[in-house]
Short mmCIF file of C-alpha atoms and ligand atoms in Angstrom, two decimals:
data_model
loop_
_atom_site.label_atom_id
_atom_site.label_comp_id
_atom_site.label_asym_id
_atom_site.label_seq_id
_atom_site.Cartn_x
_atom_site.Cartn_y
_atom_site.Cartn_z
CA MET A 1048 85.61 92.22 81.24
CA SER A 1049 86.12 92.07 77.48
CA LEU A 1050 84.57 89.07 75.82
CA PHE A 1051 87.94 88.08 74.38
CA THR A 1052 89.52 87.59 77.81
CA ARG A 1053 86.98 84.94 78.80
CA THR A 1054 87.64 81.25 78.70
CA ALA A 1055 85.82 79.04 76.20
CA SER A 1056 83.80 77.32 78.94
CA SER A 1057 82.60 80.62 80.34
CA LEU A 1058 81.73 81.93 76.86
CA GLY A 1059 79.83 78.67 76.30
CA GLU A 1060 77.82 79.27 79.48
CA MET A 1061 77.06 82.89 78.57
CA LEU A 1062 75.93 81.79 75.12
CA ALA A 1063 73.71 79.05 76.57
CA ALA A 1064 72.14 81.53 79.00
CA GLY A 1065 71.40 83.93 76.14
CA GLU A 1066 73.56 86.66 77.71
CA VAL A 1067 75.52 87.12 74.53
CA SER A 1068 75.32 85.96 70.91
CA SER A 1069 77.92 84.04 68.96
CA VAL A 1070 78.04 86.94 66.49
CA GLU A 1071 79.07 89.28 69.36
CA VAL A 1072 81.65 86.84 70.73
CA THR A 1073 83.08 86.20 67.26
CA GLN A 1074 83.18 89.92 66.45
CA ALA A 1075 85.06 90.63 69.70
CA HIS A 1076 87.73 88.13 68.67
CA LEU A 1077 87.91 89.41 65.08
CA ASP A 1078 88.42 92.92 66.52
CA ARG A 1079 91.13 91.63 68.80
CA ILE A 1080 92.85 89.94 65.82
CA ALA A 1081 92.63 93.21 63.88
CA ALA A 1082 94.15 95.08 66.85
CA VAL A 1083 97.11 92.82 67.64
CA ASP A 1084 97.83 90.33 64.87
CA ALA A 1085 100.02 92.71 62.89
CA ASP A 1086 102.42 92.37 65.85
CA VAL A 1087 101.82 88.72 66.77
CA HIS A 1088 101.28 87.21 63.30
CA ALA A 1089 99.47 84.21 64.70
CA PHE A 1090 97.16 83.91 61.70
CA LEU A 1091 97.93 83.05 58.09
CA HIS A 1092 94.28 83.41 57.13
CA VAL A 1093 91.28 84.93 58.89
CA ASN A 1094 87.98 83.26 58.06
CA ALA A 1095 85.81 85.69 56.08
CA GLY A 1096 82.86 83.40 56.81
CA ALA A 1097 83.27 83.49 60.63
CA LEU A 1098 80.39 85.89 61.30
CA ASP A 1099 78.07 83.92 59.01
CA ALA A 1100 78.98 80.71 60.83
CA ALA A 1101 78.32 82.49 64.15
CA ALA A 1102 74.95 83.76 62.92
CA ALA A 1103 74.04 80.22 61.85
CA VAL A 1104 74.74 78.88 65.38
CA ASP A 1105 72.72 81.72 66.92
CA LYS A 1106 69.87 80.70 64.63
CA ARG A 1107 70.13 77.04 65.62
CA ARG A 1108 70.00 78.10 69.27
CA SER A 1109 67.02 80.39 68.87
CA ALA A 1110 65.21 77.61 66.99
CA GLY A 1111 65.47 75.60 70.21
CA GLU A 1112 68.15 73.14 69.13
CA VAL A 1113 70.04 71.56 72.03
CA LEU A 1114 73.67 72.52 71.52
CA GLY A 1115 76.94 71.39 73.09
CA PRO A 1116 78.92 73.29 75.75
CA LEU A 1117 81.12 75.16 73.25
CA ALA A 1118 78.48 75.98 70.61
CA GLY A 1119 79.03 79.49 69.32
CA VAL A 1120 82.58 79.72 70.70
CA PRO A 1121 85.29 80.72 68.19
CA ILE A 1122 88.37 78.56 67.66
CA ALA A 1123 91.64 79.00 65.74
CA ILE A 1124 92.86 76.10 63.59
CA LYS A 1125 96.45 75.20 62.80
CA ASP A 1126 97.09 75.44 59.09
CA VAL A 1127 98.12 71.78 58.92
CA LEU A 1128 94.43 70.83 59.04
CA CYS A 1129 92.32 70.73 55.90
CA THR A 1130 89.45 73.18 55.98
CA LEU A 1131 86.75 73.26 53.33
CA GLY A 1132 86.63 76.69 51.70
CA MET A 1133 89.66 78.03 53.58
CA PRO A 1134 93.28 77.89 52.38
CA SER A 1135 95.41 75.15 53.98
CA THR A 1136 99.12 75.62 53.36
CA ALA A 1137 100.88 73.81 56.24
CA GLY A 1138 103.13 76.88 56.29
CA SER A 1139 104.58 75.96 52.89
CA ARG A 1140 104.90 77.86 49.62
CA ILE A 1141 104.16 74.64 47.76
CA LEU A 1142 100.54 74.76 48.98
CA GLU A 1143 100.07 78.52 48.69
CA GLY A 1144 96.43 79.27 47.90
CA TRP A 1145 95.36 75.61 47.97
CA ILE A 1146 91.79 75.23 49.20
CA PRO A 1147 90.96 71.66 50.24
CA PRO A 1148 87.80 70.05 48.90
CA TYR A 1149 86.99 68.60 52.33
CA ASP A 1150 87.27 69.21 56.07
CA ALA A 1151 89.59 67.23 58.34
CA THR A 1152 87.45 65.05 60.62
CA VAL A 1153 88.39 67.18 63.64
CA VAL A 1154 87.28 70.34 61.82
CA ALA A 1155 84.01 68.73 60.72
CA ARG A 1156 83.38 67.71 64.35
CA LEU A 1157 84.04 71.25 65.57
CA ARG A 1158 81.63 72.67 63.01
CA SER A 1159 78.86 70.25 63.86
CA ALA A 1160 79.33 71.04 67.58
CA GLY A 1161 78.69 74.69 66.63
CA LEU A 1162 82.21 76.05 67.05
CA VAL A 1163 83.17 78.95 64.81
CA PRO A 1164 86.49 78.68 62.92
CA LEU A 1165 88.25 82.06 63.23
CA GLY A 1166 91.00 81.22 60.76
CA LYS A 1167 94.19 79.29 60.16
CA THR A 1168 97.27 79.69 62.32
CA ASN A 1169 100.91 79.98 61.40
CA MET A 1170 103.33 77.08 61.76
CA ASP A 1171 106.77 75.86 60.76
CA GLU A 1172 106.62 74.47 57.23
CA PHE A 1173 104.98 71.01 57.34
CA ALA A 1174 105.29 71.19 61.15
CA MET A 1175 109.08 70.90 61.09
CA GLY A 1176 110.52 73.15 63.76
CA SER A 1177 110.24 74.55 67.28
CA SER A 1178 109.89 78.28 66.61
CA THR A 1179 107.64 79.03 63.56
CA GLU A 1180 110.74 80.52 61.94
CA HIS A 1181 110.56 77.83 59.27
CA SER A 1182 107.16 79.08 58.11
CA ALA A 1183 107.31 80.23 54.47
CA TYR A 1184 105.12 83.17 55.55
CA GLY A 1185 107.34 84.63 58.29
CA ALA A 1186 107.57 83.81 62.00
CA SER A 1187 104.93 84.38 64.68
CA HIS A 1188 105.86 86.35 67.79
CA ASN A 1189 105.48 85.45 71.44
CA PRO A 1190 102.89 87.76 73.04
CA TRP A 1191 105.01 87.88 76.23
CA ASP A 1192 107.92 89.39 74.31
CA LEU A 1193 107.54 90.07 70.61
CA GLU A 1194 111.27 89.54 70.03
CA ARG A 1195 110.92 85.91 71.10
CA ILE A 1196 109.63 82.69 69.53
CA PRO A 1197 106.14 81.43 70.41
CA GLY A 1198 107.38 77.84 70.12
CA GLY A 1199 106.78 75.52 67.21
CA SER A 1200 105.70 74.10 65.09
CA GLY A 1201 102.28 75.24 66.33
CA GLY A 1202 103.46 78.64 67.51
CA GLY A 1203 100.59 80.37 65.72
CA SER A 1204 97.90 78.49 67.66
CA ALA A 1205 99.63 79.07 71.02
CA ALA A 1206 100.31 82.74 70.26
CA ALA A 1207 96.67 83.25 69.20
CA VAL A 1208 95.46 81.81 72.52
CA ALA A 1209 98.05 83.62 74.67
CA ALA A 1210 97.40 86.95 72.90
CA PHE A 1211 93.64 86.51 73.51
CA GLU A 1212 92.91 86.39 69.77
CA ALA A 1213 91.14 83.05 70.23
CA PRO A 1214 90.00 81.34 73.45
CA ILE A 1215 90.97 77.92 72.11
CA ALA A 1216 92.85 76.45 69.15
CA LEU A 1217 93.78 73.17 67.50
CA GLY A 1218 97.36 72.08 67.06
CA SER A 1219 99.23 68.96 65.96
CA ASP A 1220 102.03 67.29 67.87
CA THR A 1221 104.60 65.00 66.22
CA GLY A 1222 107.47 65.68 68.61
CA GLY A 1223 106.12 68.43 70.86
CA SER A 1224 104.45 70.97 68.58
CA ILE A 1225 101.47 71.42 70.90
CA ARG A 1226 103.19 71.08 74.29
CA GLN A 1227 106.32 73.19 73.70
CA PRO A 1228 104.43 76.21 72.25
CA ALA A 1229 102.01 75.95 75.19
CA ALA A 1230 104.96 75.90 77.60
CA VAL A 1231 106.66 79.00 76.22
CA THR A 1232 103.46 81.05 75.91
CA GLY A 1233 101.93 80.19 79.32
CA SER A 1234 99.06 78.20 77.83
CA VAL A 1235 97.79 74.62 78.09
CA GLY A 1236 98.24 72.08 75.29
CA VAL A 1237 97.54 68.38 75.00
CA LYS A 1238 98.90 65.65 72.76
CA PRO A 1239 96.32 62.86 73.02
CA THR A 1240 97.06 59.13 72.98
CA TYR A 1241 98.11 58.08 69.47
CA GLY A 1242 94.92 57.01 67.70
CA GLY A 1243 92.67 58.88 70.13
CA VAL A 1244 91.98 61.75 67.73
CA SER A 1245 91.50 61.35 63.98
CA ARG A 1246 94.34 62.28 61.60
CA TYR A 1247 92.04 62.27 58.56
CA GLY A 1248 92.62 65.58 56.79
CA ALA A 1249 95.67 66.47 58.88
CA ILE A 1250 98.49 67.05 56.40
CA ALA A 1251 100.92 64.28 57.40
CA LEU A 1252 104.41 64.91 58.73
CA ALA A 1253 105.30 61.53 60.29
CA SER A 1254 102.23 59.33 60.36
CA SER A 1255 103.32 57.07 63.23
CA LEU A 1256 103.91 60.11 65.50
CA ASP A 1257 101.35 62.78 64.49
CA GLN A 1258 98.40 63.57 66.77
CA VAL A 1259 95.94 66.48 66.68
CA GLY A 1260 95.06 68.12 70.00
CA PRO A 1261 93.78 71.21 71.82
CA VAL A 1262 95.44 74.45 72.98
CA SER A 1263 93.73 76.70 75.52
CA ARG A 1264 94.15 79.03 78.49
CA ASN A 1265 93.03 76.49 81.07
CA VAL A 1266 92.79 72.74 81.51
CA LEU A 1267 88.99 72.52 81.33
CA ASP A 1268 88.88 74.22 77.92
CA SER A 1269 91.34 71.71 76.44
CA ALA A 1270 89.23 68.90 77.90
CA LEU A 1271 86.06 70.30 76.33
CA VAL A 1272 87.74 70.52 72.91
CA HIS A 1273 89.20 67.01 73.27
CA ASP A 1274 85.71 65.66 74.07
CA ILE A 1275 84.50 67.08 70.74
CA ILE A 1276 87.37 66.10 68.42
CA GLY A 1277 88.21 62.70 69.93
CA GLY A 1278 86.80 59.25 69.32
CA HIS A 1279 86.80 56.67 66.57
CA ASP A 1280 86.96 57.72 62.92
CA PRO A 1281 86.60 54.99 60.29
CA ARG A 1282 88.50 57.24 57.85
CA ASP A 1283 91.71 56.91 59.89
CA SER A 1284 93.11 53.37 59.86
CA THR A 1285 95.01 53.95 63.14
CA SER A 1286 92.01 55.39 64.98
CA LEU A 1287 91.23 53.56 68.23
CA THR A 1288 87.75 52.19 68.70
CA ASP A 1289 87.74 52.88 72.46
CA GLN A 1290 84.84 54.48 74.28
CA TRP A 1291 86.48 57.49 75.92
CA PRO A 1292 85.38 58.98 79.22
CA SER A 1293 84.43 62.66 79.41
CA PHE A 1294 87.66 64.61 79.75
CA ALA A 1295 85.71 67.68 80.90
CA ALA A 1296 84.33 65.59 83.77
CA ALA A 1297 87.89 64.52 84.63
CA ALA A 1298 89.04 68.16 84.64
CA ARG A 1299 86.14 69.22 86.87
CA GLU A 1300 86.85 66.35 89.22
CA GLY A 1301 90.51 67.32 89.39
CA ALA A 1302 89.74 71.00 90.02
CA ALA A 1303 87.48 70.02 92.93
CA ALA A 1304 89.86 67.43 94.41
CA GLU A 1305 90.57 67.93 98.11
CA SER A 1306 93.83 66.07 98.16
CA LEU A 1307 96.22 64.07 96.00
CA LYS A 1308 96.50 61.23 98.50
CA GLY A 1309 97.20 57.95 96.75
CA VAL A 1310 98.46 59.59 93.53
CA ARG A 1311 101.96 58.46 92.58
CA ILE A 1312 103.80 61.06 90.52
CA GLY A 1313 106.99 59.88 88.81
CA VAL A 1314 109.78 62.34 88.11
CA VAL A 1315 111.75 61.12 85.12
CA LYS A 1316 115.37 61.44 86.20
CA GLU A 1317 116.64 61.79 82.63
CA LEU A 1318 114.22 64.69 81.94
CA ASP A 1319 115.16 66.60 85.09
CA SER A 1320 118.51 67.73 83.79
CA PRO A 1321 120.61 70.25 85.71
CA GLY A 1322 121.53 71.52 82.22
CA PHE A 1323 118.05 73.02 81.79
CA GLN A 1324 117.56 76.75 82.37
CA ALA A 1325 117.78 77.53 86.11
CA GLY A 1326 114.33 79.13 86.33
CA VAL A 1327 112.74 76.18 84.52
CA HIS A 1328 114.35 73.80 87.00
CA GLN A 1329 113.24 75.96 89.94
CA ARG A 1330 109.58 76.33 88.92
CA PHE A 1331 109.37 72.63 88.07
CA HIS A 1332 110.60 71.66 91.54
CA GLU A 1333 108.30 74.18 93.23
CA ALA A 1334 105.38 72.54 91.41
CA LEU A 1335 106.55 69.13 92.67
CA ASP A 1336 106.74 70.49 96.24
CA LEU A 1337 103.21 71.81 95.92
CA LEU A 1338 101.95 68.44 94.69
CA ALA A 1339 103.74 66.68 97.56
CA ALA A 1340 102.39 69.16 100.11
CA ASN A 1341 98.91 68.22 98.92
CA GLY A 1342 99.39 64.53 99.50
CA ALA A 1343 100.90 63.21 96.26
CA GLU A 1344 103.65 60.65 96.53
CA ILE A 1345 106.64 61.80 94.47
CA VAL A 1346 108.83 58.97 93.19
CA GLU A 1347 111.92 59.13 91.04
CA VAL A 1348 111.85 56.91 87.98
CA SER A 1349 114.55 56.22 85.46
CA ALA A 1350 114.15 55.91 81.70
CA PRO A 1351 117.67 55.01 80.60
CA HIS A 1352 116.96 55.01 76.86
CA PHE A 1353 115.52 58.53 76.70
CA GLU A 1354 119.05 59.69 76.06
CA TYR A 1355 118.69 58.27 72.51
CA ALA A 1356 115.16 59.60 71.89
CA VAL A 1357 116.10 62.75 69.97
CA ALA A 1358 118.50 60.83 67.74
CA ALA A 1359 115.94 58.09 67.00
CA TYR A 1360 113.21 60.66 66.37
CA TYR A 1361 115.34 62.59 63.88
CA LEU A 1362 115.75 59.40 61.84
CA ILE A 1363 112.18 58.07 62.06
CA LEU A 1364 110.56 61.45 61.42
CA PRO A 1365 112.59 62.36 58.30
CA ALA A 1366 112.13 58.80 56.96
CA GLU A 1367 108.35 59.04 57.22
CA ALA A 1368 108.30 62.69 56.11
CA SER A 1369 110.32 61.96 52.98
CA SER A 1370 107.67 59.45 51.98
CA ASN A 1371 104.66 61.61 52.98
CA LEU A 1372 106.01 64.66 51.15
CA ALA A 1373 106.52 62.75 47.89
CA LYS A 1374 102.92 63.62 47.00
CA PHE A 1375 103.87 67.27 46.43
CA ASP A 1376 104.85 66.54 42.87
CA SER A 1377 103.42 69.55 40.98
CA VAL A 1378 100.98 67.27 39.19
CA ARG A 1379 98.14 66.60 41.58
CA PHE A 1380 97.72 69.88 43.48
CA GLY A 1381 99.56 72.91 44.70
CA MET A 1382 102.32 74.86 43.05
CA ARG A 1383 103.81 74.11 39.63
CA VAL A 1384 107.03 75.62 38.35
CA ASN A 1385 108.02 75.07 34.71
CA PRO A 1386 111.77 75.14 34.24
CA PRO A 1387 112.96 77.70 31.70
CA GLY A 1388 112.95 76.12 28.23
CA GLY A 1389 110.61 73.31 29.34
CA GLY A 1390 111.72 69.79 30.23
CA THR A 1391 110.46 66.38 31.25
CA VAL A 1392 107.88 65.76 33.98
CA GLU A 1393 110.79 65.00 36.33
CA ASP A 1394 112.30 68.40 35.50
CA VAL A 1395 108.98 70.09 36.37
CA MET A 1396 108.79 68.17 39.67
CA ALA A 1397 112.35 69.07 40.53
CA ALA A 1398 111.88 72.76 39.73
CA THR A 1399 108.63 72.84 41.73
CA ARG A 1400 110.08 71.11 44.79
CA GLU A 1401 113.19 73.28 44.61
CA ALA A 1402 111.07 76.46 44.62
CA GLY A 1403 108.23 75.23 46.84
CA PHE A 1404 110.07 73.68 49.80
CA GLY A 1405 112.14 75.59 52.33
CA ASP A 1406 115.58 74.61 53.64
CA GLU A 1407 114.44 72.63 56.68
CA VAL A 1408 112.02 70.54 54.61
CA LYS A 1409 114.73 69.79 52.06
CA ARG A 1410 117.19 68.93 54.83
CA ARG A 1411 114.76 66.38 56.31
CA ILE A 1412 113.78 64.86 52.96
CA ILE A 1413 117.45 64.28 52.15
CA LEU A 1414 118.09 62.85 55.62
CA GLY A 1415 115.02 60.61 55.39
CA THR A 1416 115.73 59.18 51.96
CA TYR A 1417 119.31 58.55 53.03
CA ALA A 1418 118.23 56.74 56.22
CA LEU A 1419 115.85 54.57 54.18
CA SER A 1420 118.28 53.74 51.38
CA ALA A 1421 119.12 50.03 51.01
CA GLY A 1422 122.72 50.31 52.19
CA TYR A 1423 121.95 52.29 55.34
CA TYR A 1424 118.47 51.09 56.31
CA ASP A 1425 119.62 48.70 59.05
CA ALA A 1426 122.23 51.06 60.44
CA TYR A 1427 119.91 54.05 60.75
CA TYR A 1428 116.18 53.46 60.35
CA GLY A 1429 116.32 49.91 61.72
CA SER A 1430 118.34 50.96 64.77
CA ALA A 1431 116.05 53.91 65.43
CA GLN A 1432 113.04 51.58 65.47
CA LYS A 1433 114.80 49.38 68.03
CA VAL A 1434 115.45 52.43 70.21
CA ARG A 1435 111.77 53.27 69.89
CA THR A 1436 110.88 49.88 71.37
CA LEU A 1437 113.35 50.40 74.23
CA ILE A 1438 111.77 53.78 75.00
CA GLN A 1439 108.32 52.17 75.07
CA ARG A 1440 109.66 49.61 77.56
CA ASP A 1441 111.14 52.40 79.70
CA PHE A 1442 107.70 53.98 79.89
CA ALA A 1443 106.05 50.66 80.68
CA SER A 1444 108.33 50.08 83.67
CA ALA A 1445 108.06 53.71 84.81
CA PHE A 1446 104.26 53.42 84.80
CA GLU A 1447 104.52 50.40 87.09
CA GLN A 1448 105.93 52.74 89.71
CA ALA A 1449 103.85 55.85 89.04
CA ASP A 1450 100.35 56.78 87.83
CA VAL A 1451 101.63 59.76 85.86
CA LEU A 1452 105.07 61.05 84.94
CA VAL A 1453 106.18 64.67 85.04
CA SER A 1454 109.01 66.76 83.61
CA PRO A 1455 109.63 70.30 82.49
CA ALA A 1456 107.70 70.76 79.21
CA ALA A 1457 110.68 72.44 77.54
CA PRO A 1458 114.31 72.88 78.65
CA THR A 1459 114.20 76.68 78.40
CA THR A 1460 111.76 79.55 78.24
CA ALA A 1461 111.11 81.19 74.85
CA PHE A 1462 114.39 81.90 73.09
CA LYS A 1463 115.00 84.90 70.87
CA LEU A 1464 113.89 84.91 67.24
CA GLY A 1465 117.00 84.23 65.14
CA GLU A 1466 118.89 82.60 68.03
CA LYS A 1467 118.77 78.99 66.81
CA ILE A 1468 117.69 79.34 63.19
CA ASN A 1469 121.17 78.66 61.80
CA ASP A 1470 121.83 75.78 64.17
CA PRO A 1471 119.46 72.89 63.37
CA LEU A 1472 120.96 70.68 66.08
CA ALA A 1473 120.32 73.24 68.81
CA MET A 1474 116.74 73.55 67.53
CA TYR A 1475 116.30 69.74 67.58
CA LEU A 1476 117.62 69.46 71.14
CA ASN A 1477 114.82 71.74 72.31
CA ASP A 1478 112.47 68.75 71.83
CA VAL A 1479 114.26 66.51 74.33
CA THR A 1480 111.42 66.61 76.87
CA THR A 1481 108.51 66.09 74.50
CA ILE A 1482 109.74 63.54 71.94
CA PRO A 1483 109.65 60.38 74.12
CA ALA A 1484 105.84 60.57 74.45
CA ASN A 1485 105.41 60.64 70.66
CA LEU A 1486 107.76 57.69 70.18
CA ALA A 1487 105.69 55.69 72.67
CA GLY A 1488 102.26 56.94 71.55
CA ILE A 1489 101.33 58.06 75.06
CA PRO A 1490 99.42 61.26 75.94
CA GLY A 1491 101.09 64.38 77.33
CA MET A 1492 100.00 67.80 78.55
CA GLY A 1493 101.96 71.03 78.85
CA LEU A 1494 100.67 73.58 81.36
CA PRO A 1495 101.98 76.73 83.05
CA ALA A 1496 104.22 76.34 86.10
CA GLY A 1497 105.04 80.02 86.64
CA LEU A 1498 107.45 82.63 85.31
CA ALA A 1499 111.22 82.08 85.31
CA PRO A 1500 112.79 84.55 87.76
CA GLU A 1501 115.67 85.40 85.43
CA ASP A 1502 113.62 86.50 82.41
CA GLY A 1503 110.00 86.74 83.57
CA LEU A 1504 108.87 84.31 80.84
CA PRO A 1505 106.49 81.34 81.17
CA VAL A 1506 107.77 77.93 82.24
CA GLY A 1507 105.80 74.82 81.35
CA ILE A 1508 105.43 71.54 83.20
CA GLN A 1509 104.62 68.34 81.33
CA ILE A 1510 102.36 65.56 82.61
CA MET A 1511 102.40 62.18 80.83
CA ALA A 1512 100.09 59.21 81.31
CA PRO A 1513 99.91 55.65 79.94
CA ALA A 1514 98.26 55.21 76.54
CA ARG A 1515 94.45 55.54 76.73
CA GLU A 1516 94.68 57.24 80.16
CA ASP A 1517 94.32 60.81 78.85
CA ALA A 1518 91.77 61.47 81.60
CA ARG A 1519 94.58 61.32 84.18
CA LEU A 1520 96.21 64.33 82.50
CA TYR A 1521 93.07 66.40 82.77
CA LYS A 1522 92.40 65.36 86.34
CA LEU A 1523 95.88 66.03 87.71
CA GLY A 1524 96.38 69.02 85.40
CA ALA A 1525 93.26 70.71 86.76
CA THR A 1526 94.31 70.03 90.36
CA LEU A 1527 97.77 71.46 89.77
CA GLU A 1528 96.32 74.45 87.94
CA ARG A 1529 94.06 75.21 90.89
CA LEU A 1530 96.85 74.78 93.45
CA LEU A 1531 99.14 77.11 91.49
CA GLU A 1532 96.46 79.74 90.97
CA ASP A 1533 95.58 79.65 94.67
CA LYS A 1534 99.25 80.20 95.42
CA TRP A 1535 99.70 83.06 92.93
CA GLY A 1536 96.27 84.62 93.43
CA HIS A 1537 95.76 84.90 89.66
CA THR A 1538 96.15 83.00 86.39
CA LEU A 1539 99.50 83.13 84.67
CA LEU A 1540 98.14 84.67 81.48
CA SER A 1541 96.48 87.51 83.39
CA GLN A 1542 100.06 88.76 83.83
CA ALA A 1543 100.80 88.76 80.08
CA PRO A 1544 101.39 92.10 78.41
CA SER A 1545 98.04 93.16 76.93
CA LEU A 1546 99.54 94.28 73.59
CA ALA A 1547 96.80 96.89 73.24
CA PRO A 1548 97.62 100.34 74.57
CA GLY A 1549 95.82 101.29 77.75
CA GLU A 1550 94.20 97.92 78.18
CA MET A 1551 94.61 95.73 81.24
CA PHE A 1552 93.74 92.10 81.44
CA ALA A 1553 91.57 90.72 84.12
CA ALA A 1554 91.64 87.26 82.62
CA GLU A 1555 89.42 84.65 84.13
CA SER A 1556 90.61 82.04 86.52
CA GLY A 1557 91.41 78.67 85.05
CA ALA A 1558 90.01 76.88 88.06
CA VAL A 1559 86.42 75.82 87.62
N1 LIG B 2229 110.07 70.44 66.87
C1 LIG B 2229 109.77 69.12 66.44
C2 LIG B 2229 110.27 68.90 65.03
O1 LIG B 2229 110.82 69.79 64.50
C3 LIG B 2229 108.33 68.85 66.62
C4 LIG B 2229 107.51 68.93 65.41
C5 LIG B 2229 106.08 68.61 65.64
O2 LIG B 2229 105.66 68.18 66.71
N2 LIG B 2229 105.31 68.76 64.58
O3 LIG B 2229 110.13 67.87 64.47
#
């Protein structure tokens, strides 16, 4: 079995047992990137220092240092996260070539746990989008079908994981940018509880919605990454001070669970729309049947205000984004464009922002400043905030009836590149299943539920839990993953096209 088809946890065990070095594991992934990334375009930047970082971990290990479970394992990092010494563009021209003078807290935590950054992954500009087509550097491609989107905004991280270029990756999720890419690429992705993972050094889109989280090929690997990046950070004013349980322990417990007796699983009526793609609907209901057959109690819950979630989100997000993006002013950092014949500082800012931002970013800045303007504030931004409260109440009453909630993770499988790019509304509606969790600050996981019969592409199921109960996602997610793999006899990603001529995958089981 090639090293690059192994899961992060199994690589971690091999490294700990001295069966392989981090330099070898890292090289195997760099070779894989060299072989397939011209087709996939998951990476915007490959870390030239990766092998040195790997050698440094090998040295720490041979010096007898006690290292964590993922020490020496490579990881891909979404380009929205600041990385010392590596460009961080957030998919935008305006930050082309910018190298941050510091690491995001999550990146610093990965490095001190001995993980090896492989590089920075592609994304929609400033994380606005569901397809990576809004990246200023060209779209990424879905490894299952290169003509299709890998999801967005974090399509690069999901594509890297699904194409076996990296065993694990970091993403950020403001309205679904971890869970939807995971769903359409057959991988696992988690948006933690708001405040559970530091946002320090994550280039802000909408600060009240953004969360950083893991992407992986199985539930345990996401849990292991979450254990490393999570926990209080004094540099983030919204960071929770909770003591978190071990998510890896929760995943192991879930994978070993004999039965789901006593677990109440709520199906959100409003997110189980007959308008969703038929194969998505079918695989979602088969997963529910499997959970019920193993003892779970399936209850229907209603969240009547979810119908307004997309509308509220597309007012709150642009409002916050228009403020966050004001810092790209050509003066402090990033690109500067001097208008022909010179001009005032305002002229320089205008010329820079005109040249540096793409259409979607401009669209949202205009929408956001409009929604915040004195005459319209109450009608738009104020109303959207009221809807947000109603959605939080919907969740609160749903969680009185169920321990976790489930829905399809996305309404369709991966759509074709170019299909929705000229129709912003159609692109926005793709987020209908994921947005409510961000508005309420609760955690959500996307994980594979099978392939849609009509197109053979991955379908994702979403699990949501009350705020601070992220462990429930890992526990139930790992149980469902095991039940599905027992049923199929293999992991979903082992069926993915290998992308390399003559090579077959024998990818490892997700079950632990
Ligand atoms: N697709 C959503 C949007 O365009 C989600 C973005 C995100 O989670 N960063 O806003």
